[in-house]
XYZ file of N, CA and C in Angstrom:
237
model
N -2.524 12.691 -8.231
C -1.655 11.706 -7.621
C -2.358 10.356 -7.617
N -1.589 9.137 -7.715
C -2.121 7.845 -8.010
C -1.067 7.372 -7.362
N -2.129 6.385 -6.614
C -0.900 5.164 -5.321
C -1.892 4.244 -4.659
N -2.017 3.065 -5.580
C -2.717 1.748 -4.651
C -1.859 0.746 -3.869
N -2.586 0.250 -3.167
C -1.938 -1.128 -2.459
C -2.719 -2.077 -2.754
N -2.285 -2.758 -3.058
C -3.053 -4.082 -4.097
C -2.659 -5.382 -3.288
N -3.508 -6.597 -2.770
C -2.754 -7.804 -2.440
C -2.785 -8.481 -4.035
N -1.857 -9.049 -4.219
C -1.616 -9.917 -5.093
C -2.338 -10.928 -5.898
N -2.614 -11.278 -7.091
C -3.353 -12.675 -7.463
C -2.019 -13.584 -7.465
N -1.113 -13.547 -6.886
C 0.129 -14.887 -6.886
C -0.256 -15.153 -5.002
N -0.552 -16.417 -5.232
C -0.756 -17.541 -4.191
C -0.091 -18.655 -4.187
N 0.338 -18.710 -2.308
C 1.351 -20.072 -2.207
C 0.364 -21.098 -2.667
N 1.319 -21.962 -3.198
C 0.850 -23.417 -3.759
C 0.424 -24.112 -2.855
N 0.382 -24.046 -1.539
C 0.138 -25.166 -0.500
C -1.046 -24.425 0.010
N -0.977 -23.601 0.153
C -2.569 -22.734 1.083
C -3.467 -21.762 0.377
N -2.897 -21.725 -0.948
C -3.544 -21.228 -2.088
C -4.271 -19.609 -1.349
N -3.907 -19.195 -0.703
C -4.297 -17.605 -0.158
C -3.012 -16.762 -1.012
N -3.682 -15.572 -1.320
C -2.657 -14.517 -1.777
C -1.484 -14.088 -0.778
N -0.278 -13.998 -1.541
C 0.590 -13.365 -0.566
C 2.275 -12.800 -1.099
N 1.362 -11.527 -1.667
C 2.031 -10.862 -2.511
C 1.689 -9.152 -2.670
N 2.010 -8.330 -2.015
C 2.073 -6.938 -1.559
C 2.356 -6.104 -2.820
N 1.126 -5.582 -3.295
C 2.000 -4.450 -4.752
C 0.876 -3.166 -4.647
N 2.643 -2.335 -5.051
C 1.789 -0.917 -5.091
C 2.744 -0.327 -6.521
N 1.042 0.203 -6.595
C 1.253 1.093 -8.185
C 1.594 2.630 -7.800
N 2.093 3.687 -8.192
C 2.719 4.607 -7.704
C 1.895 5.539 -9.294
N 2.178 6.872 -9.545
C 2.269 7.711 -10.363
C 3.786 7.995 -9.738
N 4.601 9.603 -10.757
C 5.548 10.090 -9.985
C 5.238 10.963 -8.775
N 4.032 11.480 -8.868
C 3.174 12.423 -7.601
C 3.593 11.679 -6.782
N 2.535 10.568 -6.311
C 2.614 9.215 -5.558
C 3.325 9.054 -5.512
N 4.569 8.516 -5.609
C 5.978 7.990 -5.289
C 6.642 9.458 -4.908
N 6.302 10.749 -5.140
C 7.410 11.725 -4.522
C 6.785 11.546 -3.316
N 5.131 11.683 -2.961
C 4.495 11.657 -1.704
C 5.136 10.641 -0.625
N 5.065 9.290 -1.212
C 5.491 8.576 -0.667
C 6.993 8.590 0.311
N 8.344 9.027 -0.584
C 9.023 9.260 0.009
C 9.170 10.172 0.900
N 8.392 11.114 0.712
C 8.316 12.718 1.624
C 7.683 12.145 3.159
N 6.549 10.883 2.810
C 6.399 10.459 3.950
C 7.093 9.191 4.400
N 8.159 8.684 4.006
C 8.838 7.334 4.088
C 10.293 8.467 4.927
N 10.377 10.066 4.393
C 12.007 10.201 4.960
C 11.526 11.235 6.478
N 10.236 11.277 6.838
C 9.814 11.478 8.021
C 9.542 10.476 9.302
N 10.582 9.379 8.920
C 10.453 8.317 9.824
C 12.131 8.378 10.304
N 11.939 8.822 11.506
C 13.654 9.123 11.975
C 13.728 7.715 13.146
N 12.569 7.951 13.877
C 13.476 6.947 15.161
C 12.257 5.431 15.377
N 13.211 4.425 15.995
C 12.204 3.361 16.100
C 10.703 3.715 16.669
N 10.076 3.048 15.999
C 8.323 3.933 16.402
C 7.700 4.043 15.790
N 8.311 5.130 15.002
C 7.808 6.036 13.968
C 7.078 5.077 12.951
N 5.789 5.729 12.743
C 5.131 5.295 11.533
C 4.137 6.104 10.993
N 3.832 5.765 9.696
C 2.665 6.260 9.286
C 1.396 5.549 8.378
N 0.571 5.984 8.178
C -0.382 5.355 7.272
C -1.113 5.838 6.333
N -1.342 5.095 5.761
C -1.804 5.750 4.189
C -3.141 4.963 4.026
N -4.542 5.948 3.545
C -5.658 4.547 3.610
C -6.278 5.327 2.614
N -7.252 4.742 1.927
C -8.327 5.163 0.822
C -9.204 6.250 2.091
N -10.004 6.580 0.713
C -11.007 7.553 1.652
C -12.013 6.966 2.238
N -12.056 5.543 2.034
C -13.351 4.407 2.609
C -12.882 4.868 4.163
N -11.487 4.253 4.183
C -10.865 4.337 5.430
C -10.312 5.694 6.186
N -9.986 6.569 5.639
C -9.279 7.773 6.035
C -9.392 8.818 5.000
N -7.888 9.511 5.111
C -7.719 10.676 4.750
C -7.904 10.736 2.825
N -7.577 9.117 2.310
C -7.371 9.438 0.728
C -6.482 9.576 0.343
N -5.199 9.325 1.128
C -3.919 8.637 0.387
C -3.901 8.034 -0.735
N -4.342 6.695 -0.457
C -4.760 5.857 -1.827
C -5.900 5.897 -2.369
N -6.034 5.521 -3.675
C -6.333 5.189 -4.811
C -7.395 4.213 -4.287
N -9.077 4.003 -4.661
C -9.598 3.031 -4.603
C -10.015 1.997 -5.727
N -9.415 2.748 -6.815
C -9.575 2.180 -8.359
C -8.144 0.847 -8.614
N -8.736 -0.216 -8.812
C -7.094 -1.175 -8.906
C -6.538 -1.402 -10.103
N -5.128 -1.471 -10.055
C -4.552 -1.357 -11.262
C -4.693 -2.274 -11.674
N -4.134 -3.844 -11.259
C -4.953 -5.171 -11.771
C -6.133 -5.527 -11.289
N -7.102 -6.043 -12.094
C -8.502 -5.845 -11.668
C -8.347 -7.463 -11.302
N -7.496 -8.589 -11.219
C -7.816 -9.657 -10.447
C -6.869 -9.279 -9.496
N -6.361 -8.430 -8.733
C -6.208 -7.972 -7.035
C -6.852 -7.608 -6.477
N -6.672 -8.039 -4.655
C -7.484 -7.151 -3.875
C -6.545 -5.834 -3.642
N -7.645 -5.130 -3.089
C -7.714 -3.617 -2.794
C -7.303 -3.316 -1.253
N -6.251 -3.243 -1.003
C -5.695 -2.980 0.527
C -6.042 -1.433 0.931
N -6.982 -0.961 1.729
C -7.454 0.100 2.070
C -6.541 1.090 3.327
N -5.950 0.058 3.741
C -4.770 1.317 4.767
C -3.660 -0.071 4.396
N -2.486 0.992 4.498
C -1.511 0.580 4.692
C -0.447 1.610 6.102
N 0.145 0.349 6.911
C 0.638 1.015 7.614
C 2.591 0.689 7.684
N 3.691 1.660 7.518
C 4.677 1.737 7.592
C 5.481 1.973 8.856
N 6.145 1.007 9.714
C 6.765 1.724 10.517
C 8.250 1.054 10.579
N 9.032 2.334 11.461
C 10.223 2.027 11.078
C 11.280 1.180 13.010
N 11.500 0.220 12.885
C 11.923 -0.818 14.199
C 12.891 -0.511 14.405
């Protein structure tokens, strides 16, 4: 299974910081994903996904574009 969270190399023109959210998926990864995206029923609910730096090893610490950063947890919740 393969699934990074990548911040972006596209930066606003005025503050020149990245700010642009991308994730690379396999189909593993993306079935995972939804299996944990359709376990979010009521406001609250969330979950997280982090490299193994950070946690369990959800993600991927290898980046798919090598001029992105490497977002080590990501957290989903549903309002």
């Amino acid at each position: 299974m393969k699934m990074t969270v990548e911040i972006g190399s596209y930066r606003e023109p005025e503050r020149g910081r990245p700010c642009e959210v991308q994730i690379y998926c396999d189909r593993e990864g993306l079935a995972s994903l939804i299996t944990k995206l359709s376990r979010l029923k009521e406001a609250g609910d969330h979950i997280h996904l982090m490299s193994s730096s950070w946690g369990p090893g959800d993600l991927d610490e290898d980046k798919y574009v090598a001029e992105n950063d490497l977002a080590h947890h990501l957290r989903i919740s549903l309002i």
